[in-house]
Coordinates of C-alpha atoms and ligand atoms in Angstrom, one line a residue:
M1 CA 52.0 -84.5 92.9
L2 CA 55.4 -86.0 93.5
K3 CA 56.7 -88.5 91.1
P4 CA 56.9 -92.0 92.5
S5 CA 60.7 -92.0 92.1
L6 CA 60.9 -89.0 94.4
V7 CA 58.5 -90.5 96.9
K8 CA 60.9 -93.4 97.0
E9 CA 64.0 -91.1 97.5
L10 CA 62.2 -89.3 100.3
K11 CA 61.5 -92.7 102.0
V12 CA 65.1 -93.6 101.8
I13 CA 66.0 -90.3 103.6
V14 CA 63.4 -90.4 106.5
G15 CA 62.5 -94.1 106.5
P16 CA 59.2 -95.4 105.0
A17 CA 57.3 -95.0 108.2
N18 CA 58.0 -91.2 108.1
L19 CA 57.0 -90.4 104.7
S20 CA 53.4 -90.4 103.9
T21 CA 51.2 -89.5 100.8
L22 CA 48.0 -90.9 102.2
P23 CA 45.1 -88.4 101.8
E24 CA 43.9 -89.0 105.2
E25 CA 47.2 -88.2 106.7
L26 CA 47.9 -85.2 104.4
V27 CA 44.7 -83.5 105.6
V28 CA 46.1 -83.5 109.1
Y29 CA 49.0 -81.4 107.8
S30 CA 47.1 -79.0 105.6
Y31 CA 45.7 -76.3 108.0
D32 CA 46.6 -74.0 110.9
A33 CA 44.5 -71.9 113.2
T34 CA 43.5 -69.5 110.6
Q35 CA 41.2 -72.0 109.0
R36 CA 43.0 -71.8 105.8
E37 CA 43.9 -75.1 104.2
A38 CA 45.8 -76.7 101.2
L39 CA 46.9 -80.2 100.8
P40 CA 50.6 -81.0 100.6
W41 CA 51.7 -83.7 98.3
A42 CA 53.6 -85.5 101.0
V43 CA 54.5 -85.2 104.6
A44 CA 58.0 -86.0 105.8
R45 CA 58.9 -86.4 109.6
P46 CA 62.6 -86.2 109.7
A47 CA 64.7 -87.0 112.7
S48 CA 67.7 -84.8 112.3
S49 CA 69.2 -81.9 110.5
G50 CA 71.1 -84.0 108.3
E51 CA 67.8 -85.5 107.0
I52 CA 66.3 -82.1 106.5
S53 CA 69.3 -81.0 104.6
E54 CA 69.0 -84.1 102.3
I55 CA 65.2 -83.3 101.7
I56 CA 66.0 -79.8 101.0
L57 CA 68.8 -80.6 98.5
L58 CA 66.3 -83.0 96.8
A59 CA 63.8 -80.2 96.6
N60 CA 66.3 -77.8 95.0
R61 CA 67.2 -80.6 92.4
E62 CA 63.6 -81.3 91.5
R63 CA 62.1 -77.9 92.5
F64 CA 59.3 -78.8 94.8
P65 CA 58.3 -76.7 97.7
V66 CA 59.1 -77.5 101.4
V67 CA 56.9 -76.1 104.1
P68 CA 58.2 -76.5 107.7
R69 CA 55.6 -77.2 110.3
G70 CA 55.4 -77.3 114.2
A71 CA 52.1 -77.9 115.8
G72 CA 50.0 -75.9 113.3
T73 CA 48.8 -73.4 115.9
G74 CA 50.0 -70.4 113.9
M75 CA 47.5 -67.6 113.1
S76 CA 48.7 -66.3 109.8
G77 CA 48.8 -69.3 107.6
G78 CA 52.5 -69.7 107.8
S79 CA 52.6 -73.4 107.8
V80 CA 49.7 -73.9 105.3
P81 CA 51.2 -75.5 102.1
I82 CA 49.5 -73.4 99.6
R83 CA 51.8 -74.4 96.7
G84 CA 51.6 -78.1 97.7
G85 CA 55.0 -79.7 98.1
V86 CA 56.3 -81.5 101.1
V87 CA 55.3 -80.6 104.5
L88 CA 58.4 -80.9 106.8
S89 CA 56.9 -81.9 110.1
L90 CA 59.2 -81.4 113.0
E91 CA 57.2 -83.5 115.5
R92 CA 59.9 -86.3 115.9
M93 CA 62.7 -83.7 116.8
N94 CA 61.1 -83.0 120.2
S95 CA 64.0 -83.4 122.6
I96 CA 65.1 -80.9 125.2
L97 CA 68.9 -81.5 124.6
E98 CA 70.3 -79.5 127.5
I99 CA 69.5 -77.3 130.5
D100 CA 72.6 -75.5 131.6
E101 CA 72.0 -74.3 135.2
K102 CA 75.2 -72.4 135.4
D103 CA 75.1 -70.6 132.0
F104 CA 71.3 -70.1 132.1
I105 CA 70.7 -71.6 128.7
A106 CA 68.5 -74.4 127.3
V107 CA 69.1 -76.2 124.0
A108 CA 66.1 -77.8 122.5
E109 CA 64.9 -79.2 119.2
P110 CA 62.1 -77.4 117.3
G111 CA 59.4 -79.9 118.0
V112 CA 59.5 -79.4 121.8
I113 CA 56.2 -78.1 123.2
T114 CA 56.8 -74.6 124.7
G115 CA 54.9 -75.5 127.9
D116 CA 57.1 -78.6 128.3
L117 CA 60.3 -76.5 128.2
Q118 CA 58.8 -73.9 130.6
R119 CA 57.8 -76.7 133.0
E120 CA 61.2 -78.5 132.8
V121 CA 63.2 -75.3 133.5
E122 CA 60.9 -74.3 136.3
S123 CA 61.4 -77.5 138.0
R124 CA 65.1 -76.4 138.4
G125 CA 64.4 -72.9 139.5
L126 CA 64.8 -71.3 136.1
F127 CA 62.4 -69.4 133.8
Y128 CA 61.7 -69.3 130.1
P129 CA 59.5 -66.2 129.8
P130 CA 57.9 -66.2 126.3
D131 CA 54.4 -67.7 126.9
P132 CA 52.1 -67.9 123.9
A133 CA 48.4 -68.5 124.8
S134 CA 48.8 -71.9 123.1
H135 CA 51.8 -72.9 125.2
K136 CA 50.3 -76.4 125.9
F137 CA 50.4 -77.3 122.2
C138 CA 52.7 -74.9 120.2
T139 CA 56.2 -75.8 119.6
L140 CA 59.5 -73.9 120.1
G141 CA 60.2 -74.2 116.5
G142 CA 57.1 -72.6 115.4
N143 CA 57.7 -69.9 118.1
V144 CA 61.0 -69.2 116.6
A145 CA 59.7 -69.1 113.1
E146 CA 56.9 -66.7 114.0
C147 CA 58.7 -64.8 116.8
A148 CA 55.8 -65.6 119.1
G149 CA 54.9 -63.2 121.8
G150 CA 52.3 -64.1 124.4
L151 CA 51.2 -63.2 127.9
R152 CA 54.3 -62.2 129.5
A153 CA 55.8 -60.0 126.6
V154 CA 54.9 -56.8 128.5
K155 CA 57.7 -57.3 131.0
Y156 CA 59.9 -59.9 129.5
G157 CA 59.8 -59.5 125.7
V158 CA 59.1 -62.0 123.0
T159 CA 60.9 -65.1 121.5
K160 CA 63.5 -63.1 119.7
D161 CA 64.7 -61.7 123.0
Y162 CA 65.6 -65.2 124.2
V163 CA 67.0 -66.9 121.2
L164 CA 70.8 -66.8 121.6
G165 CA 71.6 -69.0 118.7
L166 CA 70.3 -71.5 116.2
E167 CA 71.4 -74.5 114.2
V168 CA 69.6 -73.8 110.9
V169 CA 69.3 -75.7 107.6
L170 CA 69.3 -73.1 104.9
P171 CA 67.0 -73.3 101.9
T172 CA 70.0 -74.5 99.9
G173 CA 70.6 -77.3 102.2
E174 CA 73.7 -76.1 104.2
I175 CA 73.5 -76.5 107.9
I176 CA 75.0 -73.5 109.9
N177 CA 75.2 -72.4 113.4
T178 CA 74.3 -68.9 114.0
C179 CA 75.8 -68.0 117.2
A180 CA 77.7 -68.9 120.3
R181 CA 76.0 -69.8 123.6
T182 CA 76.7 -66.4 125.0
V183 CA 74.5 -63.5 125.9
K184 CA 76.4 -61.4 123.9
S185 CA 78.0 -61.7 120.3
V186 CA 78.5 -59.3 117.6
A187 CA 80.4 -61.4 115.3
G188 CA 79.2 -60.4 111.8
Y189 CA 75.6 -60.0 110.8
D190 CA 73.0 -61.2 113.3
L191 CA 71.8 -64.2 111.4
T192 CA 69.9 -65.4 114.6
K193 CA 67.7 -62.3 114.5
L194 CA 67.3 -62.6 110.7
M195 CA 66.0 -66.2 111.2
V196 CA 63.6 -65.5 114.3
G197 CA 60.3 -64.3 112.7
S198 CA 61.2 -65.3 109.1
E199 CA 58.0 -67.4 109.0
G200 CA 59.8 -70.6 107.7
T201 CA 60.9 -68.7 104.6
L202 CA 64.7 -68.5 105.2
G203 CA 65.7 -71.5 107.1
V204 CA 64.6 -74.5 109.3
A205 CA 65.7 -74.1 112.9
T206 CA 66.8 -77.6 114.0
K207 CA 68.4 -76.7 117.4
I208 CA 67.5 -73.7 119.4
I209 CA 69.6 -72.2 122.1
V210 CA 67.6 -70.0 124.4
K211 CA 68.4 -67.8 127.3
L212 CA 66.9 -68.5 130.8
L213 CA 66.3 -66.3 133.8
P214 CA 66.1 -67.1 137.5
L215 CA 62.5 -68.1 138.4
P216 CA 60.8 -65.2 140.0
E217 CA 60.3 -65.9 143.7
H218 CA 56.6 -65.1 143.8
V219 CA 53.7 -64.3 141.6
R220 CA 50.3 -62.5 142.3
T221 CA 47.4 -62.5 140.0
L222 CA 44.5 -60.1 140.1
A223 CA 41.3 -59.9 137.9
A224 CA 39.5 -56.5 137.8
F225 CA 36.0 -56.2 136.3
F226 CA 34.8 -53.0 134.7
N227 CA 31.3 -51.8 133.3
D228 CA 32.9 -51.0 129.9
V229 CA 36.0 -51.6 128.0
Q230 CA 37.0 -48.1 127.8
C231 CA 37.4 -47.8 131.5
A232 CA 39.4 -51.1 131.5
A233 CA 41.7 -49.7 128.7
A234 CA 42.3 -46.5 130.7
A235 CA 43.1 -48.6 133.8
A236 CA 45.7 -50.6 131.9
S237 CA 47.3 -47.3 130.7
D238 CA 47.2 -46.0 134.3
I239 CA 48.9 -48.9 135.7
M240 CA 52.0 -48.7 133.2
A241 CA 52.0 -44.9 133.6
Q242 CA 52.5 -45.4 137.5
G243 CA 55.8 -47.0 136.8
I244 CA 54.6 -50.6 137.6
L245 CA 55.6 -53.3 135.3
P246 CA 53.4 -56.2 135.5
R247 CA 54.5 -59.5 134.0
A248 CA 51.0 -59.7 132.2
L249 CA 48.5 -57.2 131.6
E250 CA 45.6 -58.6 129.6
L251 CA 42.4 -56.9 128.5
I252 CA 39.2 -58.9 127.7
D253 CA 36.0 -57.1 126.3
E254 CA 32.5 -57.9 127.0
A255 CA 31.9 -60.1 123.9
A256 CA 35.1 -62.1 124.6
L257 CA 34.0 -62.6 128.2
R258 CA 30.6 -63.9 127.3
A259 CA 32.2 -66.2 124.6
V260 CA 34.6 -67.7 127.0
E261 CA 32.0 -67.9 129.8
N262 CA 29.7 -69.9 127.5
Y263 CA 32.5 -72.1 126.2
L264 CA 33.8 -73.0 129.7
K265 CA 30.2 -73.0 131.1
K266 CA 31.5 -70.8 134.0
D267 CA 30.4 -67.4 135.1
L268 CA 33.7 -65.6 135.7
S269 CA 32.7 -61.9 135.6
L270 CA 29.1 -61.6 137.1
G271 CA 28.1 -60.0 134.0
A272 CA 30.9 -57.3 133.8
G273 CA 31.5 -55.3 130.6
A274 CA 35.2 -55.9 130.5
M275 CA 38.0 -57.5 132.5
L276 CA 41.7 -56.8 133.1
L277 CA 44.0 -59.7 134.2
V278 CA 47.2 -58.6 135.8
E279 CA 50.0 -60.6 137.2
V280 CA 53.1 -59.2 139.0
D281 CA 56.1 -61.2 139.9
G282 CA 59.3 -60.5 142.1
S283 CA 59.8 -61.0 145.8
V284 CA 57.0 -61.7 148.3
E285 CA 57.2 -58.1 149.6
T286 CA 57.4 -56.3 146.2
T287 CA 54.6 -58.4 144.7
A288 CA 52.3 -57.7 147.8
R289 CA 53.1 -53.9 147.4
E290 CA 52.6 -53.9 143.6
A291 CA 49.5 -56.1 143.7
D292 CA 47.9 -53.6 146.3
R293 CA 49.0 -50.6 144.1
V294 CA 47.5 -52.2 141.0
A295 CA 44.2 -52.8 142.7
E296 CA 44.1 -49.3 144.0
I297 CA 44.7 -47.9 140.5
M298 CA 42.1 -50.2 138.9
V299 CA 39.4 -49.1 141.5
H300 CA 40.3 -45.6 140.9
A301 CA 39.9 -46.1 137.2
G302 CA 36.4 -47.6 137.7
A303 CA 36.8 -51.2 138.5
V304 CA 33.6 -52.5 140.1
R305 CA 35.1 -55.6 141.5
I306 CA 38.7 -56.9 142.1
Q307 CA 39.3 -60.7 142.5
R308 CA 42.7 -61.7 143.9
A309 CA 43.9 -65.4 143.1
E310 CA 44.3 -66.8 146.5
S311 CA 45.8 -70.2 145.3
A312 CA 47.6 -71.8 142.3
A313 CA 44.2 -73.4 141.3
E314 CA 42.5 -70.0 141.2
R315 CA 45.2 -68.5 139.3
D316 CA 45.2 -71.4 136.8
Q317 CA 41.4 -71.0 136.4
L318 CA 41.7 -67.4 135.5
W319 CA 44.6 -68.0 133.0
N320 CA 43.0 -71.0 131.5
A321 CA 39.9 -68.9 130.8
R322 CA 42.2 -66.2 129.3
R323 CA 43.8 -68.8 127.1
A324 CA 40.6 -70.3 125.9
I325 CA 39.3 -67.0 124.3
S326 CA 40.5 -67.7 121.0
P327 CA 38.8 -71.1 120.5
A328 CA 35.8 -69.8 122.5
L329 CA 35.1 -67.1 119.9
Y330 CA 33.9 -69.8 117.4
T331 CA 30.8 -70.1 119.7
I332 CA 29.8 -66.7 118.4
K333 CA 30.4 -67.2 114.6
P334 CA 31.8 -69.9 112.4
K335 CA 34.6 -67.7 111.1
K336 CA 36.8 -65.0 112.4
L337 CA 39.4 -62.6 111.0
N338 CA 41.9 -62.7 114.0
E339 CA 44.2 -59.7 113.7
D340 CA 46.9 -58.8 116.2
I341 CA 47.6 -55.2 115.7
V342 CA 49.8 -53.4 118.1
V343 CA 49.7 -49.7 119.2
P344 CA 51.8 -47.6 121.5
R345 CA 50.3 -48.6 124.8
S346 CA 49.0 -45.1 125.7
K347 CA 46.9 -45.5 122.5
I348 CA 44.8 -48.4 123.4
A349 CA 41.7 -46.6 124.3
D350 CA 42.1 -44.7 121.0
I351 CA 42.3 -47.8 118.8
L352 CA 39.4 -49.4 120.5
R353 CA 37.3 -46.3 119.9
E354 CA 38.3 -46.5 116.2
I355 CA 37.6 -50.2 116.0
N356 CA 34.2 -49.6 117.6
G357 CA 33.3 -47.0 114.8
I358 CA 34.5 -49.4 112.0
A359 CA 32.4 -52.2 113.5
K360 CA 29.3 -50.0 113.6
K361 CA 30.0 -48.7 110.0
H362 CA 30.4 -52.1 108.6
E363 CA 27.7 -53.7 110.8
L364 CA 30.2 -56.2 112.1
L365 CA 30.8 -57.7 115.5
I366 CA 34.4 -57.0 116.4
V367 CA 35.6 -58.7 119.6
N368 CA 38.9 -57.3 121.3
F369 CA 41.1 -59.0 123.8
G370 CA 44.8 -59.3 124.3
H371 CA 47.9 -57.9 125.6
A372 CA 47.0 -54.5 126.6
G373 CA 50.3 -54.1 128.6
D374 CA 52.2 -54.0 125.4
G375 CA 49.6 -52.5 123.2
N376 CA 48.9 -55.8 121.3
I377 CA 45.2 -56.1 120.8
H378 CA 43.6 -59.2 119.1
T379 CA 40.6 -57.7 117.1
N380 CA 38.5 -60.5 115.9
I381 CA 36.0 -59.7 113.1
M382 CA 33.4 -62.4 113.6
I383 CA 31.6 -63.4 110.4
D384 CA 29.7 -65.9 108.4
E385 CA 31.2 -66.8 105.0
A386 CA 29.2 -64.2 103.2
D387 CA 30.5 -61.4 105.3
F388 CA 34.0 -61.9 104.2
P389 CA 34.4 -58.9 101.7
K390 CA 33.1 -56.4 104.3
A391 CA 35.4 -57.9 107.0
E392 CA 38.4 -57.5 104.7
A393 CA 37.4 -53.8 104.2
A394 CA 37.0 -53.5 107.9
A395 CA 40.5 -55.0 108.6
R396 CA 42.1 -52.6 106.0
E397 CA 40.5 -49.7 107.9
I398 CA 41.6 -51.1 111.3
F399 CA 45.2 -51.4 110.1
A400 CA 45.1 -47.9 108.6
A401 CA 44.0 -46.5 112.1
T402 CA 46.6 -48.6 113.8
L403 CA 49.3 -47.2 111.5
R404 CA 47.9 -43.6 112.0
L405 CA 48.4 -44.2 115.8
G406 CA 52.0 -45.3 115.3
G407 CA 51.4 -48.9 115.5
S408 CA 52.0 -52.0 113.4
I409 CA 49.7 -54.5 111.7
T410 CA 51.0 -57.5 113.4
G411 CA 52.6 -57.8 116.9
E412 CA 53.0 -61.6 117.2
H413 CA 51.2 -63.6 114.6
G414 CA 53.2 -62.7 111.5
I415 CA 52.3 -61.9 107.9
G416 CA 52.1 -65.3 106.4
L417 CA 49.1 -65.6 104.0
S418 CA 46.6 -63.7 106.1
K419 CA 48.3 -60.2 106.0
A420 CA 50.4 -60.4 102.9
A421 CA 48.1 -58.0 101.0
Y422 CA 48.4 -55.5 103.8
L423 CA 52.2 -55.6 104.3
P424 CA 52.8 -52.7 101.9
M425 CA 50.5 -50.5 104.2
E426 CA 53.3 -50.7 106.8
A427 CA 56.6 -51.6 105.0
G428 CA 57.7 -49.2 102.3
P429 CA 58.6 -50.3 98.8
G430 CA 62.3 -50.0 99.7
S431 CA 61.9 -52.3 102.7
I432 CA 59.8 -54.8 100.9
A433 CA 62.4 -55.0 98.0
A434 CA 65.3 -55.5 100.6
M435 CA 63.3 -58.3 102.2
R436 CA 62.7 -59.9 98.8
R437 CA 66.3 -59.6 98.0
I438 CA 67.3 -61.4 101.3
K439 CA 64.8 -64.2 100.3
Q440 CA 66.2 -64.4 96.8
A441 CA 69.9 -64.5 98.1
L442 CA 69.2 -67.3 100.6
D443 CA 66.6 -69.3 98.6
P444 CA 67.4 -68.8 94.9
N445 CA 65.0 -71.5 93.8
N446 CA 62.2 -70.4 96.2
I447 CA 61.9 -73.7 97.8
L448 CA 61.2 -72.9 101.4
N449 CA 57.6 -72.0 102.2
P450 CA 56.9 -70.2 99.0
G451 CA 53.9 -67.8 98.6
K452 CA 54.2 -66.4 102.1
I453 CA 54.7 -62.8 103.3
F454 CA 54.8 -61.1 99.9
V455 CA 51.9 -60.6 97.6
N456 CA 52.5 -62.6 94.2
A457 CA 55.5 -64.1 95.8
V458 CA 56.8 -66.4 93.2
Ligands
LIG501 C1 46.2 -65.2 122.2 O1 46.9 -64.1 122.8 O2 45.2 -65.7 122.8 C2 46.7 -65.6 120.9 O3 47.6 -64.8 120.2 C3 45.6 -66.1 120.1 C4 44.7 -65.3 119.4 O4 45.1 -64.1 119.0 O5 43.5 -65.6 119.2
LIG502 ZN1 48.2 -63.2 121.6

């Protein structure tokens, strides 16, 4: 609970209309896509870095938590205010400030919807490649906080590869700029990279400068259907091994296919056991050549049917289906443990085999889909409430198998709350101690997003 005098002070900072303590409003800011929830004490909707700085200074004076929030689409609990405090909703800071067509950069506020930025730059022949599945809802600030990946990471990389610089409000209230607007800069420690992926614990990005690319001339999209997921995984590895670098290479297993077909009430696969969705981009000629080669490789690997998207509408239909998998899985069970392990891409078939064994051992349904091109698979352990303990045991075994194969326990969703208990499986005690020291140095009063990333975070 916030003292009435503090509510008053916060109202002076953001304006009375932008500070709420009404229970029905607080609920709206209490959860993310993990289904975890905790009520904040208040929600503030600032309009500038100055207001954010003032809120944070007040929080340091009075020692209350401040939890930055974008659209709440995160998948590790990063924006859930588990210690209460003030949710700092960045929804009003939603302007694209600049698109510089000469320098190939865009400057945006954190509340800009990622898909809006993509569309805006594309209308000018430019390209912002990071493409989280939730691009129609998620915000750039959230993408920066979590270092979001998405569908095009296989060729173009993830959010951190595009953020050139940030204006950041530090947990102690200072406003800093982390970089110039240039493609290169080695002036001191790379604070930009430190901030990207810091899960709202080290600073609040209030201005985001991103690198843009020229919009590829042409795109071709193919779907291939297989009898089983092992064949599809082998085909994905074969495509990469042949030196083709598609801009997307997505794998969808049978249970995910059935779920999304039921959800959208559409038969996409004619009963197939797995699907690969591949997209290549470049010139008209190179994409034609690469699409043919990809189709050949997939047939050779056992594809029973290839579907080429012949129009933008057909292409959108395929991608909309892919983007809908995550919500569609709730048609199977009311709860899921949605993991985002990543393995070296040659090891996808191995990890899928391991996961299958773990699912059988624990008598659990584990649904797999995701970014096969970069080895990042979403393993969804589908459960009822009562299955939670065995699902956690299965998750631990999946993480152990992933690490044995040279992978990482999270490719794009972050540690947040969901994976804090598992971080020590991957990061050694020395690394975790160094991370904690960074947090302590920047946020001595543990104001910003407390309780995340580290178990027993104070
Ligand atoms: C996706 O790729 O669809 C997202 O990361 C969401 C998810 O993992 O469910
Ligand atoms: Zn994903």
